[in-house]
PDB file of C-alpha atoms in Angstrom:
ATOM      1  CA  MET A   1     120.397 101.155 124.111  1.00 37.00           C
ATOM      2  CA  THR A   2     117.061 102.604 125.186  1.00 42.00           C
ATOM      3  CA  GLN A   3     117.891 105.899 123.471  1.00 44.00           C
ATOM      4  CA  LYS A   4     118.640 104.098 120.191  1.00 50.00           C
ATOM      5  CA  LEU A   5     115.389 102.201 120.387  1.00 60.00           C
ATOM      6  CA  ASP A   6     113.485 105.390 121.129  1.00 86.00           C
ATOM      7  CA  ARG A   7     115.127 107.159 118.202  1.00 88.00           C
ATOM      8  CA  LYS A   8     114.275 104.281 115.889  1.00 91.00           C
ATOM      9  CA  PHE A   9     110.716 104.256 117.180  1.00 94.00           C
ATOM     10  CA  ARG A  10     110.297 107.972 116.506  1.00 93.00           C
ATOM     11  CA  LEU A  11     111.695 107.511 113.021  1.00 94.00           C
ATOM     12  CA  THR A  12     109.567 104.517 112.035  1.00 96.00           C
ATOM     13  CA  HIS A  13     106.359 105.398 113.849  1.00 96.00           C
ATOM     14  CA  LEU A  14     106.219 109.186 113.601  1.00 96.00           C
ATOM     15  CA  LEU A  15     108.619 110.773 111.119  1.00 97.00           C
ATOM     16  CA  LEU A  16     108.269 108.265 108.277  1.00 98.00           C
ATOM     17  CA  PRO A  17     104.446 108.081 108.478  1.00 98.00           C
ATOM     18  CA  LEU A  18     104.282 111.889 108.523  1.00 98.00           C
ATOM     19  CA  ALA A  19     106.626 112.091 105.540  1.00 98.00           C
ATOM     20  CA  ALA A  20     104.582 109.541 103.587  1.00 98.00           C
ATOM     21  CA  PHE A  21     101.381 111.393 104.411  1.00 98.00           C
ATOM     22  CA  ALA A  22     102.872 114.755 103.452  1.00 98.00           C
ATOM     23  CA  ALA A  23     103.918 113.345 100.077  1.00 98.00           C
ATOM     24  CA  ALA A  24     100.447 111.878  99.491  1.00 98.00           C
ATOM     25  CA  ALA A  25      98.673 115.057 100.591  1.00 98.00           C
ATOM     26  CA  LEU A  26     100.870 117.237  98.368  1.00 98.00           C
ATOM     27  CA  TRP A  27     100.283 114.881  95.452  1.00 98.00           C
ATOM     28  CA  CYS A  28      96.539 115.375  95.839  1.00 98.00           C
ATOM     29  CA  GLU A  29      96.883 119.124  96.376  1.00 97.00           C
ATOM     30  CA  LEU A  30      99.234 119.836  93.476  1.00 97.00           C
ATOM     31  CA  THR A  31      97.538 117.593  90.922  1.00 98.00           C
ATOM     32  CA  ASP A  32      93.979 116.751  89.886  1.00 97.00           C
ATOM     33  CA  VAL A  33      94.195 113.138  91.031  1.00 98.00           C
ATOM     34  CA  ASP A  34      91.067 113.519  93.189  1.00 98.00           C
ATOM     35  CA  LEU A  35      88.993 114.559  90.189  1.00 98.00           C
ATOM     36  CA  THR A  36      90.719 112.148  87.814  1.00 98.00           C
ATOM     37  CA  LEU A  37      89.835 109.138  89.955  1.00 98.00           C
ATOM     38  CA  SER A  38      86.310 110.314  90.736  1.00 98.00           C
ATOM     39  CA  ASP A  39      85.678 110.962  87.034  1.00 98.00           C
ATOM     40  CA  ARG A  40      86.240 107.264  86.414  1.00 98.00           C
ATOM     41  CA  TYR A  41      83.403 106.321  88.728  1.00 98.00           C
ATOM     42  CA  PHE A  42      80.874 108.921  87.534  1.00 98.00           C
ATOM     43  CA  ASP A  43      78.700 108.430  84.451  1.00 98.00           C
ATOM     44  CA  PHE A  44      78.683 111.894  82.868  1.00 98.00           C
ATOM     45  CA  ALA A  45      76.250 110.804  80.142  1.00 97.00           C
ATOM     46  CA  LYS A  46      73.578 109.815  82.665  1.00 97.00           C
ATOM     47  CA  GLY A  47      74.646 112.164  85.437  1.00 97.00           C
ATOM     48  CA  VAL A  48      74.787 109.434  88.091  1.00 98.00           C
ATOM     49  CA  TRP A  49      77.187 107.444  90.224  1.00 98.00           C
ATOM     50  CA  PRO A  50      76.436 103.942  88.872  1.00 98.00           C
ATOM     51  CA  GLN A  51      77.727 102.130  91.962  1.00 98.00           C
ATOM     52  CA  LYS A  52      76.283 104.483  94.590  1.00 97.00           C
ATOM     53  CA  ASP A  53      73.621 102.012  95.669  1.00 97.00           C
ATOM     54  CA  ALA A  54      75.301  98.812  94.463  1.00 98.00           C
ATOM     55  CA  TRP A  55      74.825  96.029  96.994  1.00 98.00           C
ATOM     56  CA  TRP A  56      78.546  95.281  97.286  1.00 98.00           C
ATOM     57  CA  ALA A  57      79.474  98.929  97.908  1.00 98.00           C
ATOM     58  CA  GLU A  58      76.514 100.060 100.016  1.00 97.00           C
ATOM     59  CA  TRP A  59      75.201  96.971 101.818  1.00 98.00           C
ATOM     60  CA  LEU A  60      78.352  94.858 102.039  1.00 98.00           C
ATOM     61  CA  ILE A  61      81.330  97.186 102.388  1.00 98.00           C
ATOM     62  CA  HIS A  62      79.605 100.271 103.791  1.00 98.00           C
ATOM     63  CA  GLU A  63      76.931  98.929 106.114  1.00 98.00           C
ATOM     64  CA  ARG A  64      78.362  95.538 107.052  1.00 98.00           C
ATOM     65  CA  GLY A  65      81.865  96.984 107.113  1.00 98.00           C
ATOM     66  CA  ARG A  66      80.703  99.547 109.662  1.00 98.00           C
ATOM     67  CA  ASP A  67      79.067  96.781 111.683  1.00 98.00           C
ATOM     68  CA  LEU A  68      82.329  94.826 111.680  1.00 98.00           C
ATOM     69  CA  ILE A  69      84.279  97.692 113.258  1.00 98.00           C
ATOM     70  CA  THR A  70      81.494  98.245 115.780  1.00 98.00           C
ATOM     71  CA  CYS A  71      81.610  94.567 116.735  1.00 98.00           C
ATOM     72  CA  ILE A  72      85.394  94.650 117.118  1.00 99.00           C
ATOM     73  CA  GLY A  73      85.201  97.700 119.364  1.00 98.00           C
ATOM     74  CA  ALA A  74      82.319  96.280 121.390  1.00 98.00           C
ATOM     75  CA  GLY A  75      84.067  92.918 121.630  1.00 98.00           C
ATOM     76  CA  ALA A  76      87.211  94.578 122.943  1.00 98.00           C
ATOM     77  CA  LEU A  77      85.182  96.484 125.531  1.00 98.00           C
ATOM     78  CA  LEU A  78      83.357  93.340 126.640  1.00 98.00           C
ATOM     79  CA  GLY A  79      86.668  91.500 126.782  1.00 98.00           C
ATOM     80  CA  TRP A  80      88.065  94.225 129.019  1.00 98.00           C
ATOM     81  CA  LEU A  81      85.071  93.954 131.352  1.00 98.00           C
ATOM     82  CA  ALA A  82      85.319  90.164 131.357  1.00 97.00           C
ATOM     83  CA  SER A  83      89.012  90.386 132.246  1.00 96.00           C
ATOM     84  CA  PHE A  84      88.036  91.356 135.785  1.00 96.00           C
ATOM     85  CA  PHE A  85      86.438  87.928 136.154  1.00 95.00           C
ATOM     86  CA  SER A  86      88.578  85.783 133.845  1.00 94.00           C
ATOM     87  CA  GLN A  87      92.148  84.772 134.620  1.00 91.00           C
ATOM     88  CA  ARG A  88      92.737  84.046 130.950  1.00 92.00           C
ATOM     89  CA  LEU A  89      91.664  87.508 129.820  1.00 94.00           C
ATOM     90  CA  ARG A  90      93.336  89.369 132.646  1.00 94.00           C
ATOM     91  CA  VAL A  91      96.695  89.381 130.856  1.00 93.00           C
ATOM     92  CA  GLU A  92      95.053  91.172 127.917  1.00 95.00           C
ATOM     93  CA  ARG A  93      93.055  93.627 130.031  1.00 96.00           C
ATOM     94  CA  TRP A  94      94.747  96.877 129.117  1.00 96.00           C
ATOM     95  CA  ARG A  95      95.369  95.910 125.505  1.00 97.00           C
ATOM     96  CA  LEU A  96      91.656  95.277 125.084  1.00 98.00           C
ATOM     97  CA  PHE A  97      90.853  98.545 126.837  1.00 98.00           C
ATOM     98  CA  TYR A  98      93.275 100.428 124.605  1.00 98.00           C
ATOM     99  CA  LEU A  99      91.796  98.851 121.462  1.00 98.00           C
ATOM    100  CA  ALA A 100      88.240  99.773 122.446  1.00 98.00           C
ATOM    101  CA  LEU A 101      89.297 103.271 123.476  1.00 98.00           C
ATOM    102  CA  VAL A 102      91.090 104.067 120.223  1.00 98.00           C
ATOM    103  CA  ILE A 103      88.226 102.774 118.070  1.00 98.00           C
ATOM    104  CA  ALA A 104      85.710 104.854 120.026  1.00 98.00           C
ATOM    105  CA  LEU A 105      87.824 108.011 120.063  1.00 98.00           C
ATOM    106  CA  THR A 106      88.579 107.677 116.369  1.00 98.00           C
ATOM    107  CA  ALA A 107      84.879 107.584 115.550  1.00 97.00           C
ATOM    108  CA  GLY A 108      84.208 110.610 117.737  1.00 97.00           C
ATOM    109  CA  ALA A 109      87.170 112.616 116.470  1.00 97.00           C
ATOM    110  CA  VAL A 110      86.400 112.022 112.803  1.00 97.00           C
ATOM    111  CA  ALA A 111      82.704 112.810 113.299  1.00 95.00           C
ATOM    112  CA  GLY A 112      83.652 116.087 114.954  1.00 96.00           C
ATOM    113  CA  LEU A 113      86.112 116.981 112.215  1.00 96.00           C
ATOM    114  CA  LYS A 114      83.532 116.275 109.525  1.00 95.00           C
ATOM    115  CA  LYS A 115      81.200 118.820 111.068  1.00 92.00           C
ATOM    116  CA  GLY A 116      83.955 121.330 111.700  1.00 92.00           C
ATOM    117  CA  THR A 117      85.684 121.285 108.312  1.00 93.00           C
ATOM    118  CA  GLY A 118      82.539 121.774 106.224  1.00 91.00           C
ATOM    119  CA  ARG A 119      83.920 119.954 103.193  1.00 94.00           C
ATOM    120  CA  HIS A 120      81.664 118.439 100.548  1.00 95.00           C
ATOM    121  CA  CYS A 121      81.442 114.939  99.113  1.00 97.00           C
ATOM    122  CA  PRO A 122      82.076 114.385  95.410  1.00 98.00           C
ATOM    123  CA  TRP A 123      78.346 113.820  94.892  1.00 98.00           C
ATOM    124  CA  ASP A 124      77.763 117.349  96.263  1.00 96.00           C
ATOM    125  CA  ILE A 125      80.099 118.937  93.698  1.00 96.00           C
ATOM    126  CA  ASP A 126      78.634 120.730  90.666  1.00 96.00           C
ATOM    127  CA  ARG A 127      80.965 118.750  88.412  1.00 97.00           C
ATOM    128  CA  TYR A 128      79.007 115.647  89.413  1.00 98.00           C
ATOM    129  CA  GLY A 129      75.500 117.066  89.447  1.00 95.00           C
ATOM    130  CA  GLY A 130      75.601 118.736  92.858  1.00 94.00           C
ATOM    131  CA  SER A 131      75.533 122.418  93.757  1.00 92.00           C
ATOM    132  CA  ALA A 132      78.863 123.022  95.537  1.00 94.00           C
ATOM    133  CA  PRO A 133      81.908 124.265  93.612  1.00 94.00           C
ATOM    134  CA  TYR A 134      84.992 122.089  93.829  1.00 95.00           C
ATOM    135  CA  THR A 135      87.854 123.319  95.989  1.00 94.00           C
ATOM    136  CA  LYS A 136      91.019 121.586  97.088  1.00 94.00           C
ATOM    137  CA  LEU A 137      91.495 120.889 100.769  1.00 94.00           C
ATOM    138  CA  MET A 138      94.017 123.690 101.239  1.00 92.00           C
ATOM    139  CA  GLU A 139      91.654 126.215  99.677  1.00 92.00           C
ATOM    140  CA  PRO A 140      88.862 127.927 101.646  1.00 87.00           C
ATOM    141  CA  PRO A 141      85.612 125.925 101.453  1.00 82.00           C
ATOM    142  CA  PRO A 142      82.754 127.511  99.489  1.00 79.00           C
ATOM    143  CA  LYS A 143      80.299 129.427 101.662  1.00 77.00           C
ATOM    144  CA  ALA A 144      77.452 130.199  99.295  1.00 72.00           C
ATOM    145  CA  CYS A 145      76.171 126.608  99.176  1.00 78.00           C
ATOM    146  CA  GLY A 146      76.422 125.887 102.895  1.00 81.00           C
ATOM    147  CA  PRO A 147      78.827 123.579 104.736  1.00 86.00           C
ATOM    148  CA  GLY A 148      79.384 119.976 103.776  1.00 90.00           C
ATOM    149  CA  ASN A 149      79.902 117.019 106.097  1.00 92.00           C
ATOM    150  CA  CYS A 150      82.363 114.836 104.254  1.00 94.00           C
ATOM    151  CA  PHE A 151      85.940 115.313 105.439  1.00 96.00           C
ATOM    152  CA  PRO A 152      87.835 113.391 106.635  1.00 97.00           C
ATOM    153  CA  ALA A 153      86.528 110.039 105.421  1.00 97.00           C
ATOM    154  CA  GLY A 154      84.475 108.474 108.188  1.00 96.00           C
ATOM    155  CA  HIS A 155      84.074 104.985 106.806  1.00 97.00           C
ATOM    156  CA  ALA A 156      87.747 104.570 105.927  1.00 98.00           C
ATOM    157  CA  SER A 157      88.669 105.731 109.422  1.00 98.00           C
ATOM    158  CA  GLY A 158      86.805 102.736 110.819  1.00 98.00           C
ATOM    159  CA  GLY A 159      89.157 100.400 109.004  1.00 98.00           C
ATOM    160  CA  PHE A 160      92.217 102.479 109.805  1.00 99.00           C
ATOM    161  CA  SER A 161      91.251 102.545 113.492  1.00 98.00           C
ATOM    162  CA  LEU A 162      92.458  98.933 113.634  1.00 99.00           C
ATOM    163  CA  PHE A 163      95.968 100.377 113.705  1.00 99.00           C
ATOM    164  CA  ALA A 164      95.234 100.310 117.431  1.00 98.00           C
ATOM    165  CA  GLY A 165      95.650  96.542 117.438  1.00 98.00           C
ATOM    166  CA  TYR A 166      99.179  96.945 116.162  1.00 98.00           C
ATOM    167  CA  PHE A 167     100.143  99.276 118.987  1.00 97.00           C
ATOM    168  CA  ALA A 168      98.277  97.175 121.553  1.00 97.00           C
ATOM    169  CA  TRP A 169     100.282  94.020 120.834  1.00 97.00           C
ATOM    170  CA  ARG A 170     103.549  95.254 119.267  1.00 95.00           C
ATOM    171  CA  ASP A 171     105.520  94.879 122.518  1.00 92.00           C
ATOM    172  CA  ARG A 172     104.217  91.398 123.362  1.00 92.00           C
ATOM    173  CA  LYS A 173     103.060  89.574 120.229  1.00 94.00           C
ATOM    174  CA  ARG A 174     104.711  90.920 117.096  1.00 95.00           C
ATOM    175  CA  ARG A 175     102.949  88.559 114.686  1.00 97.00           C
ATOM    176  CA  ALA A 176      99.562  89.508 116.066  1.00 97.00           C
ATOM    177  CA  ALA A 177     100.537  93.171 115.923  1.00 98.00           C
ATOM    178  CA  ASN A 178     101.569  92.898 112.284  1.00 98.00           C
ATOM    179  CA  ALA A 179      98.292  91.143 111.482  1.00 98.00           C
ATOM    180  CA  TRP A 180      96.380  94.043 113.036  1.00 98.00           C
ATOM    181  CA  LEU A 181      98.481  96.507 111.063  1.00 98.00           C
ATOM    182  CA  ALA A 182      97.771  94.670 107.817  1.00 98.00           C
ATOM    183  CA  ALA A 183      94.063  94.527 108.660  1.00 98.00           C
ATOM    184  CA  GLY A 184      94.007  98.260 109.295  1.00 98.00           C
ATOM    185  CA  VAL A 185      95.720  99.074 106.013  1.00 98.00           C
ATOM    186  CA  LEU A 186      93.622  96.652 103.960  1.00 99.00           C
ATOM    187  CA  LEU A 187      90.227  97.445 105.480  1.00 98.00           C
ATOM    188  CA  GLY A 188      90.852 101.181 105.586  1.00 98.00           C
ATOM    189  CA  SER A 189      91.906 101.146 101.939  1.00 98.00           C
ATOM    190  CA  LEU A 190      88.988  98.927 100.919  1.00 99.00           C
ATOM    191  CA  TYR A 191      86.447 101.029 102.780  1.00 99.00           C
ATOM    192  CA  GLY A 192      87.927 104.214 101.351  1.00 98.00           C
ATOM    193  CA  TRP A 193      87.940 102.886  97.794  1.00 98.00           C
ATOM    194  CA  ALA A 194      84.326 101.702  98.031  1.00 98.00           C
ATOM    195  CA  GLN A 195      83.241 105.156  99.156  1.00 98.00           C
ATOM    196  CA  MET A 196      85.159 106.732  96.291  1.00 99.00           C
ATOM    197  CA  VAL A 197      83.326 104.476  93.854  1.00 98.00           C
ATOM    198  CA  ARG A 198      80.003 105.550  95.380  1.00 98.00           C
ATOM    199  CA  GLY A 199      80.899 109.245  95.109  1.00 98.00           C
ATOM    200  CA  ALA A 200      81.114 109.739  98.864  1.00 98.00           C
ATOM    201  CA  HIS A 201      84.792 110.703  99.148  1.00 98.00           C
ATOM    202  CA  PHE A 202      87.874 111.834  97.287  1.00 98.00           C
ATOM    203  CA  LEU A 203      91.178 109.990  97.546  1.00 98.00           C
ATOM    204  CA  SER A 204      92.672 112.804  99.639  1.00 98.00           C
ATOM    205  CA  HIS A 205      89.966 112.312 102.273  1.00 98.00           C
ATOM    206  CA  ASN A 206      91.221 108.775 102.826  1.00 98.00           C
ATOM    207  CA  PHE A 207      94.853 109.831 103.195  1.00 98.00           C
ATOM    208  CA  TRP A 208      93.875 112.280 105.912  1.00 98.00           C
ATOM    209  CA  SER A 209      91.798 109.650 107.704  1.00 98.00           C
ATOM    210  CA  ALA A 210      94.738 107.250 107.681  1.00 98.00           C
ATOM    211  CA  ILE A 211      97.161 109.689 109.304  1.00 98.00           C
ATOM    212  CA  ILE A 212      94.577 110.868 111.836  1.00 98.00           C
ATOM    213  CA  CYS A 213      93.960 107.280 112.928  1.00 98.00           C
ATOM    214  CA  TRP A 214      97.670 106.514 113.084  1.00 99.00           C
ATOM    215  CA  LEU A 215      98.547 109.591 115.122  1.00 98.00           C
ATOM    216  CA  LEU A 216      95.629 109.102 117.496  1.00 98.00           C
ATOM    217  CA  ALA A 217      96.625 105.492 118.143  1.00 98.00           C
ATOM    218  CA  LEU A 218     100.244 106.574 118.597  1.00 97.00           C
ATOM    219  CA  ALA A 219      99.335 109.426 120.949  1.00 96.00           C
ATOM    220  CA  LEU A 220      97.418 107.057 123.225  1.00 97.00           C
ATOM    221  CA  TYR A 221     100.032 104.319 122.968  1.00 96.00           C
ATOM    222  CA  ILE A 222     102.897 106.446 124.275  1.00 93.00           C
ATOM    223  CA  PRO A 223     101.488 107.103 127.787  1.00 93.00           C
ATOM    224  CA  MET A 224     100.138 103.532 127.969  1.00 93.00           C
ATOM    225  CA  ARG A 225     103.237 101.795 126.621  1.00 92.00           C
ATOM    226  CA  ARG A 226     104.386 100.295 129.912  1.00 88.00           C
ATOM    227  CA  VAL A 227     101.029  98.824 130.834  1.00 88.00           C
ATOM    228  CA  LEU A 228     100.493  97.527 127.287  1.00 88.00           C
ATOM    229  CA  ALA A 229     103.835  95.711 127.410  1.00 84.00           C
ATOM    230  CA  ARG A 230     102.917  93.736 130.520  1.00 75.00           C
ATOM    231  CA  GLU A 231     102.278  90.011 130.315  1.00 62.00           C
TER     232      GLU A 231
END
């Protein structure tokens, strides 16, 4: 019985997500969907991204959205600390710790990857008034214009980092876990779309952020599964 459950878990939580990501990544790599979508948000006549500084995209979704994820991570960390003094929170101790840990590690991992990959934002591309030539993610990045700092998508990864809540509670509270999963998908997608509208990211950047967040949460869940399943 355990073997069947483990096989199903590997299928639904590793193989299927990887297959979906591979299909999405290939779609972006083999077509011009990144440029097609970004073209819709760029005003070629004026040479600007009309929504780059729009209050709803910059102040609301970008800045306040970032603050929301920070508050969730900080709240989880404070909850973990409080669990050593609160009987009520003690049962959630390691789930809160796991949630805070994944959110923090996601931010650090994505920040490091952005510096290491050297990819440019759409607003850096010569097609949109910048100086860097456009290259697909599987092509070598341009060297003449210097490295970029735009891949994978940092803001979207904040939303997708809430996948951690799904893994934290999936063995104890399935409804809560599914709510966390939905929140991760919705916020990650919203954050990613808003940054696309501003010219900060291509669609493919968001797909990569989603799978990075999922795999990181999964990788930390596996060794912590027993303690996360405790009452």
